[in-house]
Structures are given as C-alpha cells and as structure tokens.
Amino acid sequence: MSWTGKFLRIDLTTGTVKTEDLNRDWARQYLGQRGLATKYFAEEVDPKVDALSPANKMIFTTGPLTGTAASTGGRYSVVTKGPLTNCIACSNSGGFFGNELKNAGWDMIIVEGKSPKPVYLSIENETVEIRDAAEYWGKTVWETENGLKAKHQDPMLRVATIGAAGEKGALYACIVNDLHRAAGRSGVGAVMGSKNLKAIAVRGTRGVTVKDPERFIAATIEHKKVLADNAVTGQGLPKYGTQVLMNVINEIGAMPTRNFKEVQFEGAHKISAEAMHEPRPTDGKTNLATNGACFGCTIACGRISRMDPGHFSIASRPQYKEPSGGVEYEAAWALGSDCGVDDLEACTFANFMCNEHGIDPISFGSTLAAAMELYEMGVITSAETGGIELKFGSAEALVKMAELTGKGEGFGLELGMGSKRLTAKYGHPELSMSVKGQEFPAYDPRGIQGMGLTYATSNRGACHLRSYTVASEVLGIPFKSDPLATEGKAGLVKAFQDATAAFDASGVCIFTTFAWSLENLAPQLDAACEGEWTPEYLLEVGERIWTLERQFNLAAGMTAADDTLPKRLMKDAAKTGPAKGLTSGLDKMLPEYYQLRGWTTDGIPTAETLKRLHLA
Amino acid sequence: MQKSLLIQPAKCTGCRQCEMACSFEKDKSFNPSKSRIRVFDIHSEARFVPYTCTQCAQAWCLQACPVDAIKIDGGTKAKVVNDNICVGCKVCTIACPFGTINYVADSGKVAKCDLCGGDPACAKACPTGAITYVDAEQTGYDKMRQWAVKTDTQSHTHA
C-alpha cells in the first residue's frame, strides 16, 4: 500500500543481495524518501565516516507518492554522507527512474561496502543481480545508459549512472538518470564511484497501489487542477521553465555575477528564457525545442534544447546536434552570469557536457568562476590551465573546462575539487562562494536576505531547495515579504525548511509548492498511505527530519561556526540595483532562527526540543 | 456520432498521466506496463508520442482472432477483448499493423484500448490536451484552426 514495504540491501564488498521489510514505525515518523532514508542512514552509519570510504553507505529511496498519479510523483532521492561537505547529503531527482524502482517493488536500495571491481546493479522486479561493468567503466552517462538498454534488449529500462567524473572522484559528481535528470548536488556521484558502482538499471512491472483508491484519485485530480490554475505552475513554468527567473532576479539586483563581485549581469537577457524562445539568426530555429515532463508531472518545466549546429563548440561533439536537456535557471546562471558568459549556446553546450559526464553544473560553474577570479588576479596562470585563458566572459574557457572537468583531465581535476579546496590551495579561501563546502545557487543574499539564512543553515551546504524563500520574497507566495528586510525571515526560513522536508519525503517535486501547501499534500497522502496524515502532522514530520539531519551534522563535527557566509557577502555591499549598499544581514537573523528552532545559542537542539520531536 | 481518440504529439510533454489513468481504470493500480496507451519518447526529434489502438475499421485483430474473443462495441464502435474467451494465443498481436494490442504475461490474455465505454480515462487525465475524444469525422479541426492562425494576415495589413 503506497509503500511497497520492502527494500534491498546490497553489500558490494561481499557481492550479496538481501531483501528486508520496511520499518513501519519509521515510515509513520519519517514518511519516505529524504526522511526515511535519513533515519536509516543515521541509524546505520557513523557520522565521522570518510565519505569516500567503503564504510559510507548510500540509500536510493522513493516516497509513498512515487509511482502514483499524484502530480510530479516520480521523484527519488539519494542519501549519503557527502564528500563535498562532509555533511548529510540528500540529492533529489526526477525523470523516470524513481517510478520504475517503485514499480519493481522496492521502496529503497541500501548500498554498502565497495566492490573489488566495477559493477552495475540490475533489477528486474524481484530479480536482482550485481553484474560486471568493466565494459562501461570510463564511459559517459549517455554511452552507459544506451549500452545497458542494448545489452538488456529493453528500451524501457531506466538507468541511473555516473560518468568519468564520478569514477575519478570529482567532489560534485552527480548521478544522472534518463540522460539529463540528475541527483545533482553534494557529490553523491563521487560516493557511487568510490564504491565501484557504475550504474543501477531498473525495470518494474508490479504496479503501485494505494490505501483508498477512489478517494486518492479524486484528491489527485482536484490538486492537479490547483497546479493548472496557478500562474507559476500552470503558465510560467510550462512556458519558460525555471529560466523564467533570469530577467526577474537580475532586475531586483540578486543575480550573482563574476563570482559574486556584482549582483547584476548586463548579459542576463541573452541567456534568459526569453532568449531560448527567440529564433536564431543562423538557422531560424529556437534554442528551446520543447518542454518535457518528469514522470507524472503536470507542470512540465523541463527544457529540451537543440543547439545551433553552427556554434563553434559543437564541431568536437557532433552528438550535441541532437536535442537534449537544456539549461535550467540555476545552470544558466552558474555557467553564464557567474562566469560572465552571455553566450546561450555555449551555456547549453556546457550543460550537455555536465549531463553527459555527470557533474553538477551549479558547483562546476561556481568553481570555474572562482578560478576565473584567481586567474584574473594572476594567482592561477596559463601554465596551470594548459594554456587556456580563464577570463570572465570567455565562452571558449567555459566549454573547454566543462569537458576537462567531466572527463577528469588536466586542470579539470583541480576544478573537480570544488571551490573551497581550489581556492584554499591557491591561498585565497575567501573567494569560495560556498557554505560547508557546497557552492551557492543563483540568488545573491544581499538582494534576497532570506536566502542568506537559507544557505547558512542548510544541512547539505548552500542550497536553494531546502527553503525557497524566493517564493515569498520575490514571487509573493504564499505572501509577499520584502527581499531586502531581515525582519521575519528567521520564521519564514524555518517554516519553509520544515514544509519542504515533508514535501521531499512524500515523493513529489518541490516545484508544486508554488501552488500547493501542506493542506494540498495532506489529503493525497492520507488517501494513499496507512495512518492519518494531516497538515499539522506533516509539519512535525518535516521538523523531525530537519532536526535529525542537524544532529547527524553535529555528530560529524560541524558547529555553529559553519552556519555562516563568505566574507564577501557580509562585508562588500552590493554595487547596483535595489540592494545597492546592502550586505547580508545574517548576524541579525541567525540568533532568532536558533531560538525559533528550540536550539541553544550554539545551534544545538535542546533536550526539550528533541523530546518534543520524539528524537530522544 | 462515432467518436475517436485524437492524439496530437506536439502538445505532449511525456508525463505519462495517461498511462496511469489507463492502468488505474483497468487494473486499480498505477502501473505503466499495464497501460493500453503508451508514450514513446522520440529523443532525437524532441517529441513525445502517445500511441494506442486506432479502432481501425478493418480490425485485423478481430478478423485474426481464432476464438472470436474480440467484438465491436455497438455504442462506441471500439474493438473490445472478452477476457473470458481470449486464450492468449497472441495471433491478434501479429495481425495488428500498429502494435497496439499487447500480450500481458500476468493475466495470460491480451489487452487493448476499449475507449472505456465512451469516456476514455486517458483523455480526461491528459494535462495538456494532447489526447482528446472527438467526433471521428472532425479530427482535422484543430490542425485547420492552427493553420488559420498561422495564415492570419490581418495584423500585417492593419499594422
């Protein structure tokens, strides 16, 4: 019923496969996906473990709504200890892999140990095998997915795989499924590589059932309509994708540019959603070929792009003439604005590279931006870069470095370390725009103050998907708050963090929250899952998940000193736009945030708080 | 008036809500592998194409069936498989020129679209209008309307 009630435990060291029954009590307390996997992970893994050692585990997990007709119900998450941050990592992906895993009859896969040689996991319903992957090691994501489909003679096979970046330990390597959907952040692909696990190939035909079918289908239809009627999820995202934000965020002066030296980018419109819709002068076609949905998604924000066949970059990669996953807002920003590049085709090319080789475009673009700043300062020279001029605005440098980082070659090996380690190596750690080692996404905390607190307190390092206060501060959802004010943001961030954790645990996409609150999610869960699921209880589940993640990080060695932002954002005021003269007011928001969470002034949950959340 | 499913791939985003609606209608579970409508992802062309029985007038599946398990519904004109008669011989799957009648290993029978008795669940579930249930004699209407929009010269002459 909604949960299959069964999961797989794969020990790669011994090559054994076991099935276990799901702990139903934990499912009631943590719901699924991000929540349930974090509970299992925290129970089983020493927080001080080396992220790339065999003692680290990784959990591929679905939510109770994954594989149902709930809109966007196709998500899965990967929970592990992240090599980029040494914190709990939870990376969430759409596409069709999550649904297939659930349809094969499994809520989760717990992967342990390390295989002595490259292997992949083959799952066909209850038939589960660890198979030799020698022929795929060193291959790209695209070659591996297509190769496995051919080998299994099954075009319906769903594959989650790493590329060379994950094999070679690029610390922000991701896991890609369906060619261009990724568990993108925190380096979960590097953990997979460290275990010699190349891919997981799944085919499932068992089906997913729910507690009360008639009530459930009525609830999903009702709430699909809510998404369709909403301006963001019904119109903005389908037409423009997340890229709808590029011009908006630039105008309000929160577009991090040239490694956060500036907050507005003069070339933003050239890499925006609107530009993706403009016919190109060269071939008369638009960059955007179509929008595409993940499993069950009635929003369909995904961008499928077709590159300009005459663009300089494409000569070396003829396969990029075929359409594939185009830039989302975060990628367009990281590869574009943050590196000062205003060439949409070059950004699309670099995005294809990230997908094909399995690297996170946010961390890659941000690390390249830091390297570009060091290059312009004369700290990094062309001797290190193999003769390539790493200047802000260079589309050539972007394209070349995406390839080197994806393949783990030359200066790409250094970029693959992430900005924290790269800038430290060259003696300028202050130039890493990261929290807990993970690079920022595309919102400058000087222009959107709530995002500063969001980044500083995120359990997986800087991240926009843990409390997207942009919804309130920019888009007015569920109410409009002033992006330049710090008052009230502590409460806003906490509320968003807890609600988001519940959404992540359910199996639906966070983008539904532009239209849905827990009031919309709860009736769908209540009809699908055993137990009683109310908005109030879901909020408690979310807070419990958040606090458990925090406890893991504290035990891993993190302290309140890690809840901070780079000096640049606290000392250097924004130079232009509405935020001109402002720095991040993190110091004003953080103490109130700790207090609201029921944590000490050192950011440690009190005994009372733990008891209230049934964590002690 | 005979009605037919009209599928417009250009509107499809590949979300598979149709597959789930179909499997839920017929199987009370969410199981794309049981769906009688399938979405194909033509990646090289950036197109998603839902594909199901066209209820063709020739009805090769019906003509080929050696046990007469397939009958024409008097109301919808859908070709409907009677599970009680079907012996799972798969001859119909060979006879169908389009591959839209499939053998289901779990049940040992074949399954195909039966238009849900005149209220197709896939069309109701489609969020983009890529699948509609329309007058069979008017399937070209939307294309004509789009063409009319494209060839509208009014904005130029009065600009």
PDB file of N, CA and C in Angstrom, chain B residues 11 19 22 25 43 46 48 52 66 68-69 73 75 82-84 92 104 108 113 123 128 144-146:
ATOM      1  N   LYS B  11       1.614  18.497 -28.537  1.00  0.00           N
ATOM      2  CA  LYS B  11       1.167  19.009 -27.239  1.00  0.00           C
ATOM      3  C   LYS B  11       1.631  18.129 -26.069  1.00  0.00           C
ATOM      4  N   GLU B  19      -0.989   7.046 -19.042  1.00  0.00           N
ATOM      5  CA  GLU B  19      -0.684   5.645 -18.753  1.00  0.00           C
ATOM      6  C   GLU B  19      -1.206   5.264 -17.367  1.00  0.00           C
ATOM      7  N   CYS B  22      -5.021   5.036 -17.358  1.00  0.00           N
ATOM      8  CA  CYS B  22      -5.457   3.805 -18.024  1.00  0.00           C
ATOM      9  C   CYS B  22      -5.247   2.600 -17.118  1.00  0.00           C
ATOM     10  N   GLU B  25      -7.745   2.691 -14.295  1.00  0.00           N
ATOM     11  CA  GLU B  25      -9.100   2.376 -14.759  1.00  0.00           C
ATOM     12  C   GLU B  25      -9.278   0.862 -14.936  1.00  0.00           C
ATOM     13  N   HIS B  43      13.564  10.859 -28.687  1.00  0.00           N
ATOM     14  CA  HIS B  43      14.536  11.813 -28.160  1.00  0.00           C
ATOM     15  C   HIS B  43      15.197  12.642 -29.268  1.00  0.00           C
ATOM     16  N   ALA B  46      12.976  15.459 -30.185  1.00  0.00           N
ATOM     17  CA  ALA B  46      12.375  16.213 -29.074  1.00  0.00           C
ATOM     18  C   ALA B  46      10.847  16.118 -29.122  1.00  0.00           C
ATOM     19  N   PHE B  48       7.327  13.664 -27.875  1.00  0.00           N
ATOM     20  CA  PHE B  48       6.738  12.584 -27.093  1.00  0.00           C
ATOM     21  C   PHE B  48       5.449  12.192 -27.808  1.00  0.00           C
ATOM     22  N   THR B  52      -1.918   4.484 -29.105  1.00  0.00           N
ATOM     23  CA  THR B  52      -2.872   3.467 -28.650  1.00  0.00           C
ATOM     24  C   THR B  52      -3.675   2.973 -29.843  1.00  0.00           C
ATOM     25  N   PRO B  66      -8.794 -16.414 -33.550  1.00  0.00           N
ATOM     26  CA  PRO B  66      -9.364 -17.728 -33.912  1.00  0.00           C
ATOM     27  C   PRO B  66     -10.527 -18.154 -33.019  1.00  0.00           C
ATOM     28  N   ASP B  68     -12.822 -15.830 -31.684  1.00  0.00           N
ATOM     29  CA  ASP B  68     -13.825 -14.751 -31.681  1.00  0.00           C
ATOM     30  C   ASP B  68     -13.944 -14.056 -30.321  1.00  0.00           C
ATOM     31  N   ALA B  69     -12.815 -13.753 -29.748  1.00  0.00           N
ATOM     32  CA  ALA B  69     -12.805 -13.085 -28.434  1.00  0.00           C
ATOM     33  C   ALA B  69     -12.947 -11.564 -28.559  1.00  0.00           C
ATOM     34  N   ASP B  73     -18.010  -2.979 -30.001  1.00  0.00           N
ATOM     35  CA  ASP B  73     -18.999  -2.388 -29.088  1.00  0.00           C
ATOM     36  C   ASP B  73     -20.013  -1.601 -29.922  1.00  0.00           C
ATOM     37  N   GLY B  75     -22.047   0.767 -29.198  1.00  0.00           N
ATOM     38  CA  GLY B  75     -22.110   2.205 -28.972  1.00  0.00           C
ATOM     39  C   GLY B  75     -20.883   2.942 -29.478  1.00  0.00           C
ATOM     40  N   ASN B  82     -12.833  -9.827 -25.038  1.00  0.00           N
ATOM     41  CA  ASN B  82     -13.546 -10.511 -23.958  1.00  0.00           C
ATOM     42  C   ASN B  82     -12.568 -11.478 -23.277  1.00  0.00           C
ATOM     43  N   ASP B  83     -12.188 -11.118 -22.031  1.00  0.00           N
ATOM     44  CA  ASP B  83     -11.181 -11.890 -21.306  1.00  0.00           C
ATOM     45  C   ASP B  83     -11.610 -13.340 -21.077  1.00  0.00           C
ATOM     46  N   ASN B  84     -12.913 -13.555 -20.986  1.00  0.00           N
ATOM     47  CA  ASN B  84     -13.394 -14.908 -20.722  1.00  0.00           C
ATOM     48  C   ASN B  84     -13.192 -15.831 -21.922  1.00  0.00           C
ATOM     49  N   CYS B  92      -3.582 -11.987 -32.587  1.00  0.00           N
ATOM     50  CA  CYS B  92      -4.001 -10.601 -32.834  1.00  0.00           C
ATOM     51  C   CYS B  92      -2.821  -9.632 -32.785  1.00  0.00           C
ATOM     52  N   VAL B 104      -0.294  -9.614 -22.114  1.00  0.00           N
ATOM     53  CA  VAL B 104       0.046  -9.301 -20.725  1.00  0.00           C
ATOM     54  C   VAL B 104       0.371 -10.607 -20.011  1.00  0.00           C
ATOM     55  N   GLY B 108      -2.137 -13.579 -18.842  1.00  0.00           N
ATOM     56  CA  GLY B 108      -2.214 -14.585 -19.897  1.00  0.00           C
ATOM     57  C   GLY B 108      -3.226 -14.246 -20.976  1.00  0.00           C
ATOM     58  N   CYS B 113      -6.989  -0.992 -25.975  1.00  0.00           N
ATOM     59  CA  CYS B 113      -7.900   0.107 -25.646  1.00  0.00           C
ATOM     60  C   CYS B 113      -9.335  -0.268 -26.012  1.00  0.00           C
ATOM     61  N   ALA B 123      -7.835  10.528 -21.883  1.00  0.00           N
ATOM     62  CA  ALA B 123      -8.144  11.880 -22.359  1.00  0.00           C
ATOM     63  C   ALA B 123      -8.470  12.804 -21.187  1.00  0.00           C
ATOM     64  N   THR B 128      -2.429  18.489 -20.949  1.00  0.00           N
ATOM     65  CA  THR B 128      -2.118  19.478 -21.990  1.00  0.00           C
ATOM     66  C   THR B 128      -3.069  19.435 -23.171  1.00  0.00           C
ATOM     67  N   MET B 144      -6.592  22.552 -38.709  1.00  0.00           N
ATOM     68  CA  MET B 144      -7.123  23.620 -39.564  1.00  0.00           C
ATOM     69  C   MET B 144      -7.134  24.959 -38.823  1.00  0.00           C
ATOM     70  N   ARG B 145      -7.536  24.874 -37.557  1.00  0.00           N
ATOM     71  CA  ARG B 145      -7.592  26.093 -36.763  1.00  0.00           C
ATOM     72  C   ARG B 145      -6.184  26.686 -36.592  1.00  0.00           C
ATOM     73  N   GLN B 146      -5.200  25.809 -36.323  1.00  0.00           N
ATOM     74  CA  GLN B 146      -3.823  26.281 -36.186  1.00  0.00           C
ATOM     75  C   GLN B 146      -3.333  26.909 -37.485  1.00  0.00           C
TER      76      GLN B 146
END
